[in-house]
Coordinates of C-alpha atoms in Angstrom, one line a residue:
X1 CA 108.3 110.6 129.5
X2 CA 107.2 111.6 125.9
X3 CA 105.1 108.5 125.1
X4 CA 102.2 109.8 123.0
X5 CA 99.5 107.2 123.5
X6 CA 98.4 104.7 126.2
X7 CA 100.3 101.4 126.2
X8 CA 98.8 98.4 124.4
X9 CA 99.2 94.7 125.0
X10 CA 101.5 94.5 121.9
X11 CA 104.6 96.6 121.5
X12 CA 104.5 99.8 119.4
X13 CA 106.4 102.9 118.8
X14 CA 104.4 105.7 120.4
X15 CA 104.3 104.0 123.8
X16 CA 106.9 102.0 125.7
X17 CA 106.4 98.4 126.6
X18 CA 108.2 98.0 129.9
X19 CA 110.6 95.1 130.3
X20 CA 113.2 94.2 132.9
X21 CA 116.0 95.5 130.6
X22 CA 114.3 98.8 129.6
X23 CA 111.5 99.7 127.2
X24 CA 110.7 97.6 124.1
X25 CA 109.6 99.6 121.0
X26 CA 108.6 98.3 117.6
X27 CA 108.9 100.1 114.2
X28 CA 106.5 99.0 111.5
X29 CA 107.9 98.6 108.0
X30 CA 105.0 97.6 105.7
X31 CA 106.1 95.0 103.2
X32 CA 109.5 94.8 105.0
X33 CA 111.0 97.5 102.8
X34 CA 113.6 99.9 104.0
X35 CA 115.4 102.6 102.0
X36 CA 118.8 104.0 102.8
X37 CA 117.4 107.2 104.3
X38 CA 115.2 105.2 106.7
X39 CA 118.1 102.9 107.5
X40 CA 120.4 105.9 108.4
X41 CA 117.7 107.4 110.7
X42 CA 117.3 104.1 112.5
X43 CA 121.1 103.5 112.8
X44 CA 121.4 107.0 114.2
X45 CA 118.8 106.3 116.9
X46 CA 120.5 103.0 117.8
X47 CA 123.7 104.9 118.4
X48 CA 121.9 107.5 120.6
X49 CA 120.1 104.8 122.6
X50 CA 123.0 102.4 122.8
X51 CA 120.8 99.6 121.5
X52 CA 120.7 96.9 118.9
X53 CA 117.8 96.2 116.6
X54 CA 116.1 92.9 115.7
X55 CA 114.3 91.9 112.5
X56 CA 111.1 90.2 113.7
X57 CA 109.0 87.3 112.3
X58 CA 106.7 89.9 110.7
X59 CA 109.6 91.7 108.9
X60 CA 109.4 94.7 111.1
X61 CA 112.0 96.1 113.5
X62 CA 112.2 95.7 117.3
X63 CA 114.5 97.6 119.6
X64 CA 115.1 96.4 123.1
X65 CA 116.7 97.9 126.2
X66 CA 115.6 101.5 125.4
X67 CA 116.1 103.5 128.7
X68 CA 113.9 106.5 127.9
X69 CA 111.2 107.4 125.4
X70 CA 112.1 108.9 122.0
X71 CA 111.8 112.7 121.8
X72 CA 109.0 114.4 120.0
X73 CA 111.5 115.2 117.2
X74 CA 112.4 111.5 116.9
X75 CA 108.7 110.6 116.5
X76 CA 108.2 113.3 113.9
X77 CA 111.3 112.2 111.9
X78 CA 110.1 108.6 111.9
X79 CA 106.7 109.7 110.7
X80 CA 108.1 111.8 107.9
X81 CA 110.2 108.9 106.7
X82 CA 107.2 106.5 106.6
X83 CA 108.4 104.5 109.6
X84 CA 105.5 105.4 111.8
X85 CA 101.8 106.0 111.4
X86 CA 100.6 109.6 111.1
X87 CA 97.8 108.6 113.5
X88 CA 99.6 107.1 116.6
X89 CA 96.4 105.3 117.6
X90 CA 96.8 102.7 114.9
X91 CA 100.5 102.2 114.9
X92 CA 100.3 99.2 117.2
X93 CA 98.6 97.1 114.5
X94 CA 100.7 94.3 113.0
X95 CA 102.9 94.9 110.0
X96 CA 101.5 94.3 106.5
X97 CA 103.4 91.2 105.4
X98 CA 104.6 90.6 101.9
X99 CA 107.1 88.6 100.1
X100 CA 110.5 90.3 100.7
X101 CA 111.3 89.8 96.9
X102 CA 108.2 91.5 95.6
X103 CA 108.8 93.2 92.3
X104 CA 112.2 91.5 91.8
X105 CA 111.2 87.8 92.0
X106 CA 111.7 86.1 88.7
X107 CA 108.8 83.7 89.3
X108 CA 106.2 86.0 90.8
X109 CA 102.8 86.2 89.2
X110 CA 102.2 89.8 90.2
X111 CA 104.1 92.6 91.8
X112 CA 102.4 93.3 95.2
X113 CA 104.2 96.5 96.2
X114 CA 101.5 98.9 95.0
X115 CA 98.8 96.8 96.8
X116 CA 100.8 96.9 100.0
X117 CA 101.0 100.7 99.9
X118 CA 97.3 101.0 99.1
X119 CA 96.4 98.8 102.0
X120 CA 98.7 100.6 104.4
X121 CA 97.1 103.9 103.3
X122 CA 93.7 102.4 103.9
X123 CA 94.6 101.4 107.5
X124 CA 96.2 104.7 108.2
X125 CA 93.2 106.7 107.0
X126 CA 90.6 104.6 108.9
X127 CA 91.3 105.1 112.6
X128 CA 88.3 102.9 113.5
X129 CA 90.5 99.9 112.7
X130 CA 92.3 100.7 116.0
X131 CA 89.2 99.0 117.6
X132 CA 90.5 95.6 116.3
X133 CA 92.9 93.5 118.2
X134 CA 96.6 94.5 117.7
X135 CA 97.0 91.0 116.3
X136 CA 95.0 92.1 113.2
X137 CA 97.2 91.3 110.2
X138 CA 97.2 91.2 106.4
X139 CA 99.5 89.1 104.3
X140 CA 100.0 89.4 100.5
X141 CA 101.8 86.7 98.5
X142 CA 102.6 87.4 94.8
X143 CA 103.2 83.8 93.9
X144 CA 107.0 84.0 93.5
X145 CA 109.9 81.8 94.6
X146 CA 109.9 83.5 98.0
X147 CA 106.4 83.4 99.3
X148 CA 104.5 83.9 102.6
X149 CA 101.6 81.9 103.9
X150 CA 101.9 78.1 103.7
X151 CA 103.6 77.5 100.4
X152 CA 107.0 76.6 101.7
X153 CA 107.8 72.9 101.7
X154 CA 109.0 73.2 105.3
X155 CA 106.4 74.1 108.0
X156 CA 108.6 76.4 110.1
X157 CA 108.8 79.0 107.2
X158 CA 105.0 79.3 107.2
X159 CA 103.5 82.6 108.3
X160 CA 99.8 83.1 109.1
X161 CA 97.8 86.3 108.7
X162 CA 94.2 87.0 109.6
X163 CA 93.6 88.1 106.0
X164 CA 95.9 86.3 103.5
X165 CA 95.9 87.1 99.8
X166 CA 97.8 84.6 97.7
X167 CA 98.3 85.1 93.9
X168 CA 97.3 82.2 91.6
X169 CA 97.3 81.8 87.8
X170 CA 93.9 80.7 86.6
X171 CA 93.2 77.9 84.1
X172 CA 89.7 79.3 83.4
X173 CA 88.7 82.9 84.0
X174 CA 85.5 83.3 81.9
X175 CA 83.9 85.6 84.5
X176 CA 87.0 87.5 85.4
X177 CA 89.1 90.1 83.6
X178 CA 92.4 88.9 84.9
X179 CA 94.3 85.7 84.5
X180 CA 96.0 86.2 87.8
X181 CA 93.9 86.6 90.9
X182 CA 94.3 86.4 94.7
X183 CA 92.9 83.5 96.6
X184 CA 91.5 84.5 100.0
X185 CA 92.4 82.6 103.2
X186 CA 91.5 83.5 106.8
X187 CA 93.9 82.9 109.7
X188 CA 93.3 81.8 113.2
X189 CA 95.0 79.5 115.8
X190 CA 98.2 79.4 113.8
X191 CA 96.6 78.0 110.6
X192 CA 95.1 79.3 107.4
X193 CA 91.7 78.3 106.2
X194 CA 91.3 78.5 102.4
X195 CA 87.9 80.1 101.3
X196 CA 88.1 79.2 97.6
X197 CA 87.2 82.9 96.9
X198 CA 89.0 84.7 94.2
X199 CA 89.7 88.4 94.2
X200 CA 90.8 90.4 91.1
X201 CA 93.8 92.7 91.8
X202 CA 91.7 95.8 91.1
X203 CA 89.1 94.7 93.7
X204 CA 91.5 93.8 96.5
X205 CA 91.2 97.1 98.4
X206 CA 87.4 97.1 98.4
X207 CA 87.2 93.4 99.4
X208 CA 89.7 94.0 102.3
X209 CA 87.6 97.0 103.4
X210 CA 84.5 94.9 103.5
X211 CA 86.3 92.1 105.4
X212 CA 87.5 94.7 107.9
X213 CA 84.1 96.4 108.2
X214 CA 82.4 93.1 109.1
X215 CA 85.2 92.2 111.4
X216 CA 84.8 95.5 113.3
X217 CA 81.0 94.8 113.6
X218 CA 81.8 91.5 115.2
X219 CA 84.2 93.0 117.6
X220 CA 81.7 95.7 118.7
X221 CA 79.1 93.1 119.3
X222 CA 81.3 90.7 121.2
X223 CA 82.5 91.1 124.8
X224 CA 86.2 91.1 125.6
X225 CA 87.8 87.7 126.1
X226 CA 89.9 87.7 129.3
X227 CA 90.2 91.4 129.0
X228 CA 91.4 91.3 125.3
X229 CA 89.6 92.2 122.1
X230 CA 88.2 89.3 120.1
X231 CA 90.3 88.1 117.2
X232 CA 89.6 86.6 113.8
X233 CA 89.9 83.1 115.3
X234 CA 87.0 84.0 117.7
X235 CA 84.9 85.3 114.8
X236 CA 85.5 82.2 112.7
X237 CA 84.6 80.0 115.7
X238 CA 81.4 81.9 116.6
X239 CA 80.2 82.6 113.1
X240 CA 81.9 80.1 110.8
X241 CA 83.5 81.0 107.5
X242 CA 80.3 81.0 105.5
X243 CA 78.4 83.5 107.7
X244 CA 81.3 85.8 107.7
X245 CA 81.7 85.7 103.9
X246 CA 78.0 86.1 103.4
X247 CA 78.1 89.4 105.3
X248 CA 81.2 90.5 103.4
X249 CA 79.6 89.7 100.0
X250 CA 76.5 91.8 101.0
X251 CA 78.8 94.8 101.2
X252 CA 80.3 94.3 97.7
X253 CA 78.9 95.5 94.4
X254 CA 80.1 92.2 92.7
X255 CA 80.0 89.0 94.7
X256 CA 83.3 87.1 94.9
X257 CA 84.0 84.2 92.5
X258 CA 84.3 80.7 93.9
X259 CA 85.5 77.3 92.8
X260 CA 87.6 78.5 89.9
X261 CA 90.5 76.2 89.2
X262 CA 93.9 77.5 90.0
X263 CA 96.8 76.6 92.3
X264 CA 99.8 78.0 94.1
X265 CA 103.2 76.5 93.6
X266 CA 105.3 75.4 96.5
X267 CA 108.4 77.4 97.5
X268 CA 111.8 75.9 98.3
X269 CA 113.4 76.1 101.7
X270 CA 115.7 79.0 102.5
X271 CA 115.2 80.7 99.2
X272 CA 115.4 84.0 101.0
X273 CA 119.0 83.3 101.7
X274 CA 122.0 83.1 99.3
X275 CA 122.6 84.7 95.9
X276 CA 119.8 84.5 93.4
X277 CA 119.0 86.1 90.0
X278 CA 116.3 88.7 90.0
X279 CA 114.3 90.9 87.7
X280 CA 115.5 92.7 85.6
X281 CA 118.1 90.4 84.1
X282 CA 121.7 91.1 85.0
X283 CA 121.0 91.7 88.7
X284 CA 121.0 89.5 91.8
X285 CA 119.7 89.7 95.3
X286 CA 121.7 88.5 98.3
X287 CA 119.9 87.1 101.3
X288 CA 121.8 87.4 104.5
X289 CA 121.5 85.3 107.7
X290 CA 121.3 87.2 111.0
X291 CA 121.8 85.5 114.3
X292 CA 118.4 85.8 116.1
X293 CA 117.6 88.5 113.6
X294 CA 119.9 91.0 115.3
X295 CA 121.8 93.9 113.8
X296 CA 124.1 96.4 115.4
X297 CA 124.2 100.1 114.5
X298 CA 127.5 99.5 112.8
X299 CA 126.2 96.6 110.7
X300 CA 123.1 98.6 109.7
X301 CA 125.3 101.6 108.7
X302 CA 127.4 99.2 106.7
X303 CA 124.5 97.6 104.9
X304 CA 123.0 101.0 104.0
X305 CA 126.3 102.2 102.6
X306 CA 126.7 99.0 100.6
X307 CA 123.1 99.4 99.2
X308 CA 124.0 102.9 98.0
X309 CA 127.3 101.8 96.5
X310 CA 126.3 98.5 94.9
X311 CA 122.5 98.5 94.8
X312 CA 119.5 100.7 94.6
X313 CA 119.5 102.2 98.1
X314 CA 117.1 99.5 99.2
X315 CA 117.0 96.7 101.9
X316 CA 114.4 94.1 102.3
X317 CA 113.5 92.6 105.7
X318 CA 112.1 89.1 105.8
X319 CA 109.6 87.3 108.1
X320 CA 112.3 84.8 108.9
X321 CA 114.5 87.4 110.7
X322 CA 116.9 87.8 107.8
X323 CA 117.7 90.7 105.4
X324 CA 118.0 90.9 101.6
X325 CA 120.3 93.3 99.7
X326 CA 118.7 93.6 96.2
X327 CA 119.6 95.0 92.8
X328 CA 123.3 94.0 92.8
X329 CA 124.8 93.9 89.3
X330 CA 126.0 90.3 88.7
X331 CA 129.6 91.4 88.0
X332 CA 129.7 93.2 91.4
X333 CA 128.6 90.2 93.6
X334 CA 132.2 88.8 94.0
X335 CA 133.4 92.3 95.1
X336 CA 130.6 92.8 97.5
X337 CA 130.8 89.5 99.4
X338 CA 134.1 90.2 101.3
X339 CA 132.7 93.6 102.3
X340 CA 129.6 91.8 103.8
X341 CA 131.9 89.4 105.6
X342 CA 133.9 92.3 107.1
X343 CA 130.5 93.3 108.7
X344 CA 130.1 89.8 110.1
X345 CA 127.3 89.0 107.6
X346 CA 127.0 85.9 105.5
X347 CA 124.7 84.6 102.8
X348 CA 125.4 81.0 103.8
X349 CA 122.8 78.7 105.3
X350 CA 124.5 78.0 108.7
X351 CA 122.8 77.2 112.0
X352 CA 122.2 80.9 112.6
X353 CA 119.5 81.1 110.1
X354 CA 117.4 78.3 111.6
X355 CA 117.6 78.9 115.4
X356 CA 114.9 81.2 116.7
X357 CA 114.4 82.5 120.2
X358 CA 112.0 84.8 122.0
X359 CA 113.2 87.7 124.1
X360 CA 113.5 85.6 127.3
X361 CA 115.0 86.6 130.5
X362 CA 115.7 89.3 131.7
X363 CA 113.7 91.2 129.1
X364 CA 110.4 89.3 129.5
X365 CA 108.9 88.9 132.9
X366 CA 107.0 85.7 132.1
X367 CA 110.0 83.8 130.5
X368 CA 111.5 81.0 132.6
X369 CA 114.8 81.0 130.8
X370 CA 117.4 83.3 129.1
X371 CA 116.5 82.1 125.7
X372 CA 118.6 84.6 123.7
X373 CA 121.8 83.7 125.6
X374 CA 121.1 80.0 125.3
X375 CA 120.3 80.2 121.6
X376 CA 123.6 81.9 120.9
X377 CA 125.4 79.2 122.9
X378 CA 123.6 76.5 121.0
X379 CA 124.3 78.1 117.6
X380 CA 128.0 78.3 118.5
X381 CA 128.0 74.7 119.6
X382 CA 126.4 73.4 116.4
X383 CA 128.4 75.6 114.1
X384 CA 131.6 74.1 115.7
X385 CA 130.5 70.5 115.3
X386 CA 128.0 70.1 112.5
X387 CA 127.5 71.3 109.0
X388 CA 124.6 70.7 106.7
X389 CA 123.0 72.2 103.6
X390 CA 119.6 72.7 105.2
X391 CA 119.8 73.4 108.9
X392 CA 117.1 72.0 111.2
X393 CA 114.8 74.6 112.8
X394 CA 115.2 74.9 116.5
X395 CA 112.9 77.1 118.5
X396 CA 113.7 78.3 122.0
X397 CA 110.8 79.7 123.8
X398 CA 110.7 81.0 127.4
X399 CA 107.1 80.2 127.9
X400 CA 104.3 78.3 126.2
X401 CA 103.1 81.4 124.2
X402 CA 105.8 80.8 121.6
X403 CA 106.0 84.4 120.6
X404 CA 109.2 84.2 118.5
X405 CA 107.8 81.7 115.9
X406 CA 104.2 81.2 115.0
X407 CA 104.8 78.0 112.9
X408 CA 105.7 74.5 114.0
X409 CA 109.3 73.9 114.8
X410 CA 111.3 70.7 114.1
X411 CA 112.9 70.9 117.5
X412 CA 111.3 72.9 120.3
X413 CA 113.0 73.9 123.6
X414 CA 110.3 75.1 126.1
X415 CA 111.7 77.0 129.0
X416 CA 111.0 75.7 132.5
X417 CA 112.5 75.5 136.0
X418 CA 114.1 72.4 137.5
X419 CA 114.9 71.5 141.1
X420 CA 118.5 70.3 141.4
X421 CA 120.3 69.6 144.7
X422 CA 117.7 71.7 146.4
X423 CA 118.2 74.7 144.1
X424 CA 115.8 75.9 141.4
X425 CA 117.6 76.3 138.0
X426 CA 116.7 77.2 134.5
X427 CA 116.0 74.2 132.2
X428 CA 114.1 73.1 129.1
X429 CA 111.7 70.5 127.9
X430 CA 112.9 69.3 124.5
X431 CA 110.3 68.2 121.9
X432 CA 111.2 66.5 118.6
X433 CA 108.5 67.0 115.9
X434 CA 106.6 69.7 114.2
X435 CA 103.9 70.1 116.8
X436 CA 104.7 69.8 120.5
X437 CA 101.0 69.9 121.3
X438 CA 100.6 66.5 119.8
X439 CA 103.3 65.0 122.1
X440 CA 102.1 64.0 125.5
X441 CA 105.6 64.2 127.0
X442 CA 108.9 65.8 126.0
X443 CA 111.8 63.5 125.1
X444 CA 114.0 65.2 127.6
X445 CA 113.9 67.7 130.4
X446 CA 117.0 69.1 132.0
X447 CA 119.3 72.0 132.5
X448 CA 120.5 73.8 129.4
X449 CA 124.2 72.6 129.7
X450 CA 123.1 69.1 128.9
X451 CA 120.9 69.9 126.0
X452 CA 123.3 70.9 123.1
X453 CA 125.1 67.6 123.1
X454 CA 121.8 65.7 123.1
X455 CA 120.5 67.8 120.2
X456 CA 123.8 67.3 118.3
X457 CA 123.7 63.5 118.9
X458 CA 120.1 63.4 117.6
X459 CA 121.1 65.4 114.5
X460 CA 124.0 63.2 113.8
X461 CA 121.7 60.2 114.0
X462 CA 119.6 61.8 111.3
X463 CA 122.6 61.4 109.0
X464 CA 123.7 65.0 108.9
X465 CA 127.2 65.5 107.8
X466 CA 129.4 65.7 111.0
X467 CA 132.6 67.5 111.6
X468 CA 132.5 66.7 115.3
X469 CA 135.7 67.8 117.1

């Protein structure tokens, strides 16, 4: 085997995470950006490995069922293309998350692409950051129509990062040199805690460096928790936000501003899908739904070729397991749509875009159910029987860890086992509501075959348009 570093608890590229169906590897794509050269290299590897690829809920790429490690040449190619860290020891850290429409969003307050690159360079050039938990994450929201964090009006689109920077327009900036700043929030336990601290764009790198330095100090002082490195949620619980920020401020030349009025605007649901005008005028981006975030090598090759023919050789991955094709001349959109359809790709908001599932059996040893198979069956069932403009989010998870979606779902199917006629079979507990932890009991527990009709009946009762056959 050619794995270059010791395996970590979270998947990475330079070591294989073993699963029942082969190795799982993950490719980081900071900001979710993918150019055509990178796309071709990945598609070539998919063909060699006979695998499919999946866009994750952090806008990176995950490959399952790999039967042997990549070659040294494969690793070097990915490094040269910017798809792997030059220092393998930090490659396991979570992807830097940014709005997938950064730089083209008509409503954005600031283009965050340069900042994403600067922060990724910072991480790659500071190997001590590898001492942090692999869950360490940074999110940057430019204030546009497609945002990350908690600006969406539907909770399931929310994404949480340990360090979250969200652009706001200031009403009063007497002590600041910019009318647009980033508000700092800190993430833990699947929520963001606003600090009311404002960071000028020019100071973001130094502030994040101070946040990381203090975080590292805490990790070095704190024993492992159940064999795992302490995370931001543990720091905030032990120290509290104020103590943490006091230590961060002590490392800065200019203390951070607080209590300056400013607000973030909500984003509309599913704005990462469909056809939307972008900057500069005369161009559009097309957000494409992917079933469970999956792409075949053929589809990836096709998208890359279309990006070269119609666009700017660019693709954008989203944290909602979808993909954006940007920079399409408005007059070419109607010509492009049939070509996308021939690849099995659509810009519509069907059920595929709202059903989320973890790896499940057989890939995950702790999963109780074959969530990917069941999610596909459920999507087919609902697509045949129900249509609606804004699909309901349904999350299938093989265990209570809920790896596939960090935010609350509208309907949750939690995998379990059920005894039926003396036989143990796969089943689900079904929860209705945005937080299954608040519900003492599920509304239904049973084998999967019984569940799609029950869900459809519930959705119809919610006055969704029905085309039941």
